[in-house]
XYZ file of C-alpha atoms in Angstrom:
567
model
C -120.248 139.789 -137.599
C -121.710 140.834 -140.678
C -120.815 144.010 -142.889
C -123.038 146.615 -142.340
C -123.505 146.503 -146.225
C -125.659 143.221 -145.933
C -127.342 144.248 -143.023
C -128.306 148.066 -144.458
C -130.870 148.367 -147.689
C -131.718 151.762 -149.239
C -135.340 150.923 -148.691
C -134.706 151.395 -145.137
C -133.434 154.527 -145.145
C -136.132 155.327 -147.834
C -138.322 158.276 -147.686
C -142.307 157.555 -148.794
C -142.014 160.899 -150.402
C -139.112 161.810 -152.385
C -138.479 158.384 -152.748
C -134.673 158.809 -151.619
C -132.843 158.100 -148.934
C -133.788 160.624 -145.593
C -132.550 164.447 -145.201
C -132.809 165.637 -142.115
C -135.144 162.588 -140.933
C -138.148 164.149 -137.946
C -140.711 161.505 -136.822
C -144.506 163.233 -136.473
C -146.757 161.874 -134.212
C -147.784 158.922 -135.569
C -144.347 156.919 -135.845
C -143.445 157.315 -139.353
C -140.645 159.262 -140.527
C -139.597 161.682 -143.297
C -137.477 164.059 -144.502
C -137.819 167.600 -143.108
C -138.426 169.448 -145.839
C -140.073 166.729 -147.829
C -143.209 166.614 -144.617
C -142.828 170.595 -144.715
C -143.772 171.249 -148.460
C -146.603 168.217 -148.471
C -148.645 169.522 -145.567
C -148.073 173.038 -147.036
C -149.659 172.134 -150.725
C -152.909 170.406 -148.709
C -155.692 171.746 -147.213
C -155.665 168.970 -144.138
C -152.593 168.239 -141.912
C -152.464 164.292 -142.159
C -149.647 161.518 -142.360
C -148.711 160.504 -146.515
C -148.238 156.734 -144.635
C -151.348 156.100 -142.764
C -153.429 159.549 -142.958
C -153.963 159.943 -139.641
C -155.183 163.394 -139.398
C -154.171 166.270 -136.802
C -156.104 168.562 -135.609
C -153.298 170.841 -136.010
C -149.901 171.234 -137.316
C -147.446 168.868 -135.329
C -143.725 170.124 -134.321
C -141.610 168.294 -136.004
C -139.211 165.849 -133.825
C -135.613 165.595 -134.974
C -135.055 161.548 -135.371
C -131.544 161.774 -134.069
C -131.206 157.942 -134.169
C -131.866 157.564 -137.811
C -130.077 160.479 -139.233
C -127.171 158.203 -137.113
C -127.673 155.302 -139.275
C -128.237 157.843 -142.588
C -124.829 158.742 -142.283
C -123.210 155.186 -141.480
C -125.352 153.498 -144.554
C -124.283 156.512 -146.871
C -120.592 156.035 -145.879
C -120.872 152.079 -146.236
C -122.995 151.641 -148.730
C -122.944 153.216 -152.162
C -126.597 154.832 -152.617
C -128.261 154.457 -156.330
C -128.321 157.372 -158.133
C -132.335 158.505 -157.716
C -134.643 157.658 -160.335
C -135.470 160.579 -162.693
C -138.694 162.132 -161.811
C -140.854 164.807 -159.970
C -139.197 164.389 -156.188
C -138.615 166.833 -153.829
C -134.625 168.183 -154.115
C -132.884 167.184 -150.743
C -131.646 170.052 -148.222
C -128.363 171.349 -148.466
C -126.566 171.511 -144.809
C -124.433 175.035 -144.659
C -121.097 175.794 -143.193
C -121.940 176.691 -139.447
C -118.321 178.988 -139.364
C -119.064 180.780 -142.537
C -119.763 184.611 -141.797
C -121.401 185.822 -145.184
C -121.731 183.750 -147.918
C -122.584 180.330 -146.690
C -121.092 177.571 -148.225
C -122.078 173.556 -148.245
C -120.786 171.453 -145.622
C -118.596 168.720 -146.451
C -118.535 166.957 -143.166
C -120.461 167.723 -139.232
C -118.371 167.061 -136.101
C -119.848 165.451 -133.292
C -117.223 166.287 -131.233
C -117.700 170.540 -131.840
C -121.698 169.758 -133.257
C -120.090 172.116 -136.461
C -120.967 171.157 -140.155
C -117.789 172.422 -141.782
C -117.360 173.380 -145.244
C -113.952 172.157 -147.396
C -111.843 174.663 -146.150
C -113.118 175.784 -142.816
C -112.501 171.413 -142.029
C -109.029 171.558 -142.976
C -107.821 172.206 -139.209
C -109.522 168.989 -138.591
C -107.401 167.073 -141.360
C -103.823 168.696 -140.297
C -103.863 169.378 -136.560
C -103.217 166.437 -134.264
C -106.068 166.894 -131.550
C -109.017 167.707 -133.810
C -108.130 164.623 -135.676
C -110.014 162.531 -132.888
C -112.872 164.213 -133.365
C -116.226 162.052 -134.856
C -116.788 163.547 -138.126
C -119.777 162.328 -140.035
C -121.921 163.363 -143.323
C -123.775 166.738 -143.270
C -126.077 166.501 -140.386
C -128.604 169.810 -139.326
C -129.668 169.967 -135.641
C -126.335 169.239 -134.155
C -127.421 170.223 -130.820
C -130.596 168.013 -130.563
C -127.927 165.237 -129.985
C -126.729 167.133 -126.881
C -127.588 166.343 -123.153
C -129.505 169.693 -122.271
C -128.782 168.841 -118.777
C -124.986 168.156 -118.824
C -124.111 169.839 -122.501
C -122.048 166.701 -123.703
C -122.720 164.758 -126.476
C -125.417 161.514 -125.959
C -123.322 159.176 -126.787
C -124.775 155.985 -125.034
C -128.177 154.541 -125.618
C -130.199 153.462 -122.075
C -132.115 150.052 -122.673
C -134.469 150.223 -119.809
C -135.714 153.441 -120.584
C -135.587 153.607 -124.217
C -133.653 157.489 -124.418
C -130.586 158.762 -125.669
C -128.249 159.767 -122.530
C -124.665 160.966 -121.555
C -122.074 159.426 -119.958
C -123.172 161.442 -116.602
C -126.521 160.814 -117.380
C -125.398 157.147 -116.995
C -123.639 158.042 -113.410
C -126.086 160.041 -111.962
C -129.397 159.160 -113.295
C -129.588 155.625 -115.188
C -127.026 153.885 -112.824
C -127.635 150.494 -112.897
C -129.684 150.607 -116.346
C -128.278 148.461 -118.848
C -126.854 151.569 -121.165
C -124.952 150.067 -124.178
C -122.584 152.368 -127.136
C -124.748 154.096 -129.630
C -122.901 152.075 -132.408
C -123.550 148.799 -130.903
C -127.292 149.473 -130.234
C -127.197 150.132 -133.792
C -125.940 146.974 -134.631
C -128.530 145.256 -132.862
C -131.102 147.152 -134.554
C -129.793 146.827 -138.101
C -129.702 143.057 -137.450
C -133.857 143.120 -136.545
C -134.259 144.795 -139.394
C -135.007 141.879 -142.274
C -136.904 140.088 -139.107
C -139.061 143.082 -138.609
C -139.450 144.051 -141.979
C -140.631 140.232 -142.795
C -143.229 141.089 -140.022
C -144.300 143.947 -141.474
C -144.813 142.018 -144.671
C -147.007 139.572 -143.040
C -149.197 142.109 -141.169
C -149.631 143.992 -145.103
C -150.269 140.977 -146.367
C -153.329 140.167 -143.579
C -154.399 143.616 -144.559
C -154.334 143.251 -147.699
C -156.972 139.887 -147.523
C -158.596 141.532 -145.248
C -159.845 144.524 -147.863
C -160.232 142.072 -150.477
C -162.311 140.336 -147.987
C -164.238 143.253 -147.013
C -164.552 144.345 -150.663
C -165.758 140.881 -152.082
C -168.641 141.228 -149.206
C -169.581 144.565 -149.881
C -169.684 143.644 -153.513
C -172.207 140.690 -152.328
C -174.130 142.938 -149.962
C -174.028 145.877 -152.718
C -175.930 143.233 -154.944
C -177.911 141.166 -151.613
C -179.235 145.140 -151.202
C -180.466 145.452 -154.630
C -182.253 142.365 -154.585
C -184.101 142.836 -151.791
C -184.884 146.013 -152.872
C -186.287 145.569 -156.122
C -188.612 142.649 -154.141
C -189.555 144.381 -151.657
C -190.594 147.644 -154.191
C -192.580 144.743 -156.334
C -193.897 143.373 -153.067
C -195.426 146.915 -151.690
C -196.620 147.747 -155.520
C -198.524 144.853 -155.731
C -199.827 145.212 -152.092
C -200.519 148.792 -152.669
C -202.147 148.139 -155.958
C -204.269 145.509 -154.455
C -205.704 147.465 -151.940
C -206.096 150.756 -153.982
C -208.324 148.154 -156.025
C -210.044 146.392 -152.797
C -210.702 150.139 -151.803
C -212.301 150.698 -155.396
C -214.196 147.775 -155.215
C -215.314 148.491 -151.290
C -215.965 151.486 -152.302
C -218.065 150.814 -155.195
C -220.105 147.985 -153.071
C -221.377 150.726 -150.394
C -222.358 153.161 -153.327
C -224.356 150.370 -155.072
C -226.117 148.622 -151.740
C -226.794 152.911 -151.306
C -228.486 153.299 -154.032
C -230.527 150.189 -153.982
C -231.297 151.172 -150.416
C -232.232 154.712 -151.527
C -234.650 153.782 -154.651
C -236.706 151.187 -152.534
C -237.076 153.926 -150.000
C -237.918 156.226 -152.537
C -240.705 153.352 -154.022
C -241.736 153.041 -149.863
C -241.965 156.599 -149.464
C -244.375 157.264 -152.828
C -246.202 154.538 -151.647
C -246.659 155.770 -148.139
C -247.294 159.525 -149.317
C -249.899 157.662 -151.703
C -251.631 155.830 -148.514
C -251.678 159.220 -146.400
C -253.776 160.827 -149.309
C -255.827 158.283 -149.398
C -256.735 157.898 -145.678
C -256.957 162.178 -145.440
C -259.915 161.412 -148.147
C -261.343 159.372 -146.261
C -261.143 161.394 -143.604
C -262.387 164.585 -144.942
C -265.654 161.743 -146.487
C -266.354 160.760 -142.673
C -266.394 164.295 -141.217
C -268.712 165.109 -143.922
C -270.991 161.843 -143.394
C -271.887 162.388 -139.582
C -273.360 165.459 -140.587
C -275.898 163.060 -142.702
C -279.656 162.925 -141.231
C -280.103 159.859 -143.731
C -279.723 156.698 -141.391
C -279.635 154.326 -144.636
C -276.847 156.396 -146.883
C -274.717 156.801 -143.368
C -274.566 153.343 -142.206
C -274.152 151.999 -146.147
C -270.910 154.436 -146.740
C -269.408 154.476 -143.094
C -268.964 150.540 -143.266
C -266.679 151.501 -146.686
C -265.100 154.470 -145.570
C -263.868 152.746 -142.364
C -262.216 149.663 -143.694
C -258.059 150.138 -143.995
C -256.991 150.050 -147.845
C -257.043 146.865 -149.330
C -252.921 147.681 -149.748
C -251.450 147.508 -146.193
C -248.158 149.640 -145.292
C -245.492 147.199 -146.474
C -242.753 146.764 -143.913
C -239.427 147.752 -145.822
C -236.335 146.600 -144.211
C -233.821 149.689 -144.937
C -230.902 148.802 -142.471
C -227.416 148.910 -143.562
C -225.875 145.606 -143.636
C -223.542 144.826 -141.069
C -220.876 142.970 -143.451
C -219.363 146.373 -144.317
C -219.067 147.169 -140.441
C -217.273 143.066 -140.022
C -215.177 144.191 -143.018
C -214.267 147.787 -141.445
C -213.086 146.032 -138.485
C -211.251 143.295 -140.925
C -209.488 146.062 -142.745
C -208.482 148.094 -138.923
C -206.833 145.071 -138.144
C -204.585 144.447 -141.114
C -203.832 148.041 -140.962
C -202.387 146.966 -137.247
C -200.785 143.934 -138.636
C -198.572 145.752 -141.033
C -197.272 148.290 -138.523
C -196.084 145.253 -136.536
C -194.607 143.831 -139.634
C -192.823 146.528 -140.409
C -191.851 148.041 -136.415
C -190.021 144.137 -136.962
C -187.371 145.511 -138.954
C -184.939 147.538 -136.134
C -184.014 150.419 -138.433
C -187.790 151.378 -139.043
C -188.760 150.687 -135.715
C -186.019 152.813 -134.151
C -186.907 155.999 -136.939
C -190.363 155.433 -135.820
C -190.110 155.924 -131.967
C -187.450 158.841 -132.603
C -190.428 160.652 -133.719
C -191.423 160.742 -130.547
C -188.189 162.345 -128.877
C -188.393 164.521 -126.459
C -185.753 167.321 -125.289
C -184.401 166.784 -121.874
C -183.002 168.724 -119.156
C -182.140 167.455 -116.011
C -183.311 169.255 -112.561
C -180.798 170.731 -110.121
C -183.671 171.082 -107.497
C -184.131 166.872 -107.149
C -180.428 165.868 -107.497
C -178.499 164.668 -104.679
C -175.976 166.719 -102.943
C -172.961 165.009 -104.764
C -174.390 165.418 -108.492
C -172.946 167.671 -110.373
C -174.887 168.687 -113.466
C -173.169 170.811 -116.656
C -174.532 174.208 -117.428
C -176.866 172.995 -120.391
C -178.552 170.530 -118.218
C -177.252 167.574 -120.265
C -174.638 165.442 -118.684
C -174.487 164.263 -114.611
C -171.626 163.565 -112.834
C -170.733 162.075 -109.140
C -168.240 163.955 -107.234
C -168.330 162.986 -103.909
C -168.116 166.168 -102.550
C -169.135 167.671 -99.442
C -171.559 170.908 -101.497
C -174.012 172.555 -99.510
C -177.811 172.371 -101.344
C -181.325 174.309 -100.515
C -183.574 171.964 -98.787
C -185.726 171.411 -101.033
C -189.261 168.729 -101.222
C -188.097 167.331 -104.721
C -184.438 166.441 -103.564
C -182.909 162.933 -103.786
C -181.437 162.939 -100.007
C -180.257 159.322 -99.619
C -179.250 157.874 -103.333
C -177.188 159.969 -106.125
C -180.276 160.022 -108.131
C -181.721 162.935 -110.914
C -184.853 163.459 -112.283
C -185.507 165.400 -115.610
C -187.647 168.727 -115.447
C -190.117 167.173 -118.284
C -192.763 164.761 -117.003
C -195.331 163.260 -119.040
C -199.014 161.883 -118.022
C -200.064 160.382 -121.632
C -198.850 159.805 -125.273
C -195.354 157.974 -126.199
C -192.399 159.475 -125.526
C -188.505 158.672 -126.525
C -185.201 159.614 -125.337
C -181.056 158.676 -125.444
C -178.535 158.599 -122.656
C -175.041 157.961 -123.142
C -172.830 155.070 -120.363
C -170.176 154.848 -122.251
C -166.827 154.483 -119.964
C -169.462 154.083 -116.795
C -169.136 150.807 -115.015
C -172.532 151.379 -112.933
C -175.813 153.422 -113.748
C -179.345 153.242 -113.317
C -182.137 154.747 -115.916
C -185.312 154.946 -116.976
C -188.697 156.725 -115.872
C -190.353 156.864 -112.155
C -193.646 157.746 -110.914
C -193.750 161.496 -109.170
C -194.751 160.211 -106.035
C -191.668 158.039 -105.517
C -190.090 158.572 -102.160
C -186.973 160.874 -102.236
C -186.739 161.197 -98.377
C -185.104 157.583 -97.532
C -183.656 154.801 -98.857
C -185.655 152.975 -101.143
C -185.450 149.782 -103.544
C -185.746 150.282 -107.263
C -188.489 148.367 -107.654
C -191.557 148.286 -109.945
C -193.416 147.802 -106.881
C -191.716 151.360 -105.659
C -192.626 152.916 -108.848
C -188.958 152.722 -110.396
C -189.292 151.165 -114.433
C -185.650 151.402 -115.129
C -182.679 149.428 -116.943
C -179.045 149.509 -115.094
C -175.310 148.198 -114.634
C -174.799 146.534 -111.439
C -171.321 144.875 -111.165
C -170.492 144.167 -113.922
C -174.390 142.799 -115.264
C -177.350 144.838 -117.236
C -180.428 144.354 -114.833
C -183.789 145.801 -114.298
C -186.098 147.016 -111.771
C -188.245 143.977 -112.147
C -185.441 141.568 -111.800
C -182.442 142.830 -110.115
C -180.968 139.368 -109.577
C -180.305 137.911 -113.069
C -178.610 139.295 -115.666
C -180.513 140.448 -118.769
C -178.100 141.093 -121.660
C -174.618 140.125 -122.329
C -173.180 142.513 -125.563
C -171.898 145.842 -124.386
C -173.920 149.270 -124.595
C -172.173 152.813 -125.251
C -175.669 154.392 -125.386
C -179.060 153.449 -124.192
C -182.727 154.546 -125.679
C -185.541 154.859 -123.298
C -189.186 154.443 -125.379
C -192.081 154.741 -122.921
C -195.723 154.194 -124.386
C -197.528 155.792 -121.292
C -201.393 154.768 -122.644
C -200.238 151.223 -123.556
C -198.464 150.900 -119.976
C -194.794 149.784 -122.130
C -191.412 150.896 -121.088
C -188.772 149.533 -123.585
C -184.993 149.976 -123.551
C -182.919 149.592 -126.849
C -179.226 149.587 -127.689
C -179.144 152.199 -129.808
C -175.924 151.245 -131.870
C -177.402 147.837 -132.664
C -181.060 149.357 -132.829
C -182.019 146.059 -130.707
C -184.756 146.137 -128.026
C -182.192 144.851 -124.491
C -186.148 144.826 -122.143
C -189.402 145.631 -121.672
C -191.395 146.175 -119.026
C -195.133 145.806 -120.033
C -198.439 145.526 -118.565
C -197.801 148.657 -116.744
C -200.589 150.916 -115.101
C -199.624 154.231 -114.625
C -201.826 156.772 -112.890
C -199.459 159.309 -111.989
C -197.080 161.904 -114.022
C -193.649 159.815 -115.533
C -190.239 161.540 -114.849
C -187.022 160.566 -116.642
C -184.711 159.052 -113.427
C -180.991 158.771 -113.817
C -178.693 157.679 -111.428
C -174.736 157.852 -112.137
C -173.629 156.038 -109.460
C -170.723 156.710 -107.251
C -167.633 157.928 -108.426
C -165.630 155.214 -107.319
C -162.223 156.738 -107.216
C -162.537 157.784 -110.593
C -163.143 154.466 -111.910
C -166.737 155.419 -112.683
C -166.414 159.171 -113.172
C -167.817 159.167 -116.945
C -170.789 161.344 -116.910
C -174.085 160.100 -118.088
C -175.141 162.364 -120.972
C -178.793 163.058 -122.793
C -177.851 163.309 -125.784
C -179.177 164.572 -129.143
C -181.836 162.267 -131.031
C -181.248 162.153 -135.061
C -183.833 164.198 -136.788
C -185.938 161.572 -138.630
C -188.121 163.232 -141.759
C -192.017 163.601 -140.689
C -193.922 160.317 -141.535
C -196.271 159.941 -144.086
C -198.669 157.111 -142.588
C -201.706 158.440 -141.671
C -202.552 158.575 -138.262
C -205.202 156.265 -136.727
C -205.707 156.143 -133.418
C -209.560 154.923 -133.312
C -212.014 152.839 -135.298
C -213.715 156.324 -135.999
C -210.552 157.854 -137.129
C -210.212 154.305 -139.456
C -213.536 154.384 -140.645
C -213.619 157.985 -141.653
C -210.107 157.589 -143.628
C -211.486 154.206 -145.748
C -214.790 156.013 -146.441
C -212.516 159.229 -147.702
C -211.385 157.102 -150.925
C -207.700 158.579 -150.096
C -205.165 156.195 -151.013
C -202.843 153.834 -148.852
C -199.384 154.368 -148.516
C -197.331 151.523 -146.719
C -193.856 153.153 -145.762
């Protein structure tokens, strides 16, 4: 067999940090071990409670485990192998272990016994050395903690190490508890171990090493994306300034167009009306001349000035064409219509389109008075639960009686509206909106046709109430948005993690108030007992397009010279 010399290396025994080999070696939670005081005084000079190795961060302080096993091999490798002196620096100074027998000044131990579980110092371990049955006992390095290798249930030392179960145990451990477990000497287990040692170290290696490319993987496309991101940005700045700038100036020149064809329009009807006000003087002269002539006795001067007085002006009333041109009305319409193009441009792109329908979230609760009998809701109204229990409920008109289904108390009868449920650790669900009228009473299918518009996990597949028999998506969704467009007769479903629309169910005609429906399915034995949860939509900052919901809305905000912003 080997020496344990070419089987042991310092860096084994190494603590990350003092850099030495262990004192008093406890394992924390996370696997990795250090010296006790060495853990102690880091987490006490930080502000967070997290592992030097891996920083995996507690929420509190973790009891320190004694690592019985490794202080073992501590004091084998420091009796067999010759530790380097440490190198010179700031490390933490290693723990002294005092004389357990001692009474007032306490002086260092020299040497523990395994046999009493008493660190001795020089001259309280000199009965050891001279009389003839304490010279069989297992003396060892300076170990603290003695009693942690003890069986607490038979008080003798572990001395045996159980292979099936992976624990420390007594020789009547062994007989009463572990019989038949392969249980092997704590010195040979330690052999075995030592000899895995280079193997698993070389592992270790390998899986640092796939780390390691990994981050510089990771980095190098950051990096790429870092500049990809800057790229686009700066085009797609130049893009929108030079489409903003262009129609700031198509608005100037509009703009300009219907002030000039105004003005023309307004001095010919200013020439037309002169003209006319002219003519109207005229023919009152005329008048007033023909009232006056019938009162003529002279037959001769009558008939001679009534033939002039009664002819129309030589000038007749021109027929001025003053309506508007209808280009500017084509144009209007032109302009409305670009204006919807670039929404849909934009509402292309899943991040905008997702910050745009959040605007239109709406705040939840769900309604004890329609959930069925096994439903259990939280106090804030928020999450749903299956039970299967036997609870009592007030008949009531608005109760689910044959299906574990919920509605919300919020129902809507126009406008858009948004909200987010979370299935995550559900293996069946059902949700989406529902007319009010749907029947609660008996069993009925989710159906369009029934007035169900909803998205759901049937064994294993993501179907919907149009098409419950083939399967609609196949990535996997931890939380689910619900965008209804009641006017436009839409209701979409999104992933929102990937910000991807999953379906849509369009062409809808609703006549009747919407209510949010969620069903959580059966418990299932607790394979499905995750609740479904509305849960909190991001706050997105107040948008700054301008809202135009008509042609009169449009028209009004192009004749208003304001400028277009594109966000």
């Amino acid at each position: 067999m080997a020496s344990a010399s070419s089987l042991l290396s310092e860096e084994t025994f190494q603590c990350s940090i003092c850099l030495d080999v262990f004192t008093d070696p406890v394992t924390i939670p996370c696997g990795h071990n250090f010296c006790s005081k060495c853990i102690n005084t880091y987490w006490d000079s930080g502000d967070t409670c997290q592992c030097p190795m891996c920083k995996w961060k507690f929420s509190k302080r973790p009891e320190l485990q004694v690592n019985t096993f490794m202080s073992e091999l501590v004091v084998v490798f420091k009796k067999l192998v010759p530790v380097k002196a440490s190198t010179p620096g700031p490390q933490l100074p290693a723990v002294d272990v005092l004389c357990d027998i001692c009474s007032e000044i306490k002086e260092k131990a020299v040497k523990s016994c395994l046999t009493c579980l008493t660190s001795f110092c020089e001259s309280h371990l000199e009965p050891h050395r001279r009389v003839a049955r304490l010279k069989g006992h297992t003396l060892l390095e300076p170990v603290k903690n003695l009693d942690d290798r003890m069986c607490k249930t038979h008080n003798k030392m572990n001395e045996l190490y159980c292979l099936k179960e992976q624990a420390f145990i007594c020789v009547l451990c062994f007989i009463a508890d572990h019989k038949g477990h392969n249980a092997v000497p704590l010195e040979e287990q330690y052999e075995k171990v030592v000899a895995t040692k280079d193997e698993a170290q070389a592992n270790i290696q390998k899986l640092i090493q796939t780390r390691i490319e990994k981050i510089a993987k990771v980095e190098k496309l950051l990096d790429v994306s870092q500049v990809d991101s800057e790229k686009e940005e700066k085009a797609t700045v130049q893009v929108f300034t030079e489409l903003i700038q262009s129609i700031q100036a198509s608005q100037a020149e509009l703009v300009e167009a219907i002030e000039q064809r105004h003005s023309a329009i307004k001095q010919k009807g200013e020439e037309f009306l002169k003209e006319l006000r002219r003519e109207v003087t005229e023919l009152k002269s005329r008048s007033s001349q023909l009232e006056h002539l019938s009162q003529s006795e002279d037959h001769y001067h009558f008939l001679q000035s009534f033939q002039t007085l009664s002819k129309p002006p030589h000038k007749s009333c021109p027929d001025t064409d003053l309506c508007p041109d209808l280009s500017f009305k084509a144009t209007l319409g032109h302009l409305i219509r670009l204006k919807q193009r670039v929404d849909e441009i934009m509402e292309e792109i899943p991040e905008i389109r997702m910050k745009r329908m959040r605007e239109h979230a709406v705040d939840l609760t769900l309604d004890p008075d329609t959930a069925f009998y096994s439903l259990v809701i939280s106090e804030d109204g928020k999450q749903v639960t299956e039970e299967d229990i036997e609870d009592e409920v007030t008949d009531n008109p608005k109760r689910f009686l044959t299906c574990c289904e919920v509605l919300a108390k919020e129902g809507f009868t126009t406008g858009k509206f948004y909200f987010e449920v979370q299935v995550k650790g559900k293996i069946s669900w059902v949700v989406g909106v529902v007319r009010e009228s749907v029947d609660r009473k008996i069993r009925t299918k989710i159906s369009v046709k029934n007035g169900f518009w909803t998205f759901a996990l049937v064994e294993g597949k993501y179907v919907t109430s149009a098409d419950s028999k083939h399967e609609i998506l196949k990535e996997d969704l931890q939380k689910l948005g619900v965008f209804v467009d009641y006017n436009k007769g839409e209701v979409s479903f999104y992933n929102v993690d990937s910000k991807s629309r999953v379906y849509c169910h369009m062409g809808c005609c609703f006549t009747e108030k919407l209510y949010p429906y969620f069903c959580p399915e059966l418990n299932d034995n607790g394979r499905n007992s995750a609740p479904l949860i509305i849960t909190p939509v991001p706050q997105t900052q107040e948008s700054i397009r301008p809202n135009l919901e008509n042609e009169h809305q449009v028209e009004n905000f192009f004749k208003s010279g304001t400028n277009i912003h594109l966000d």
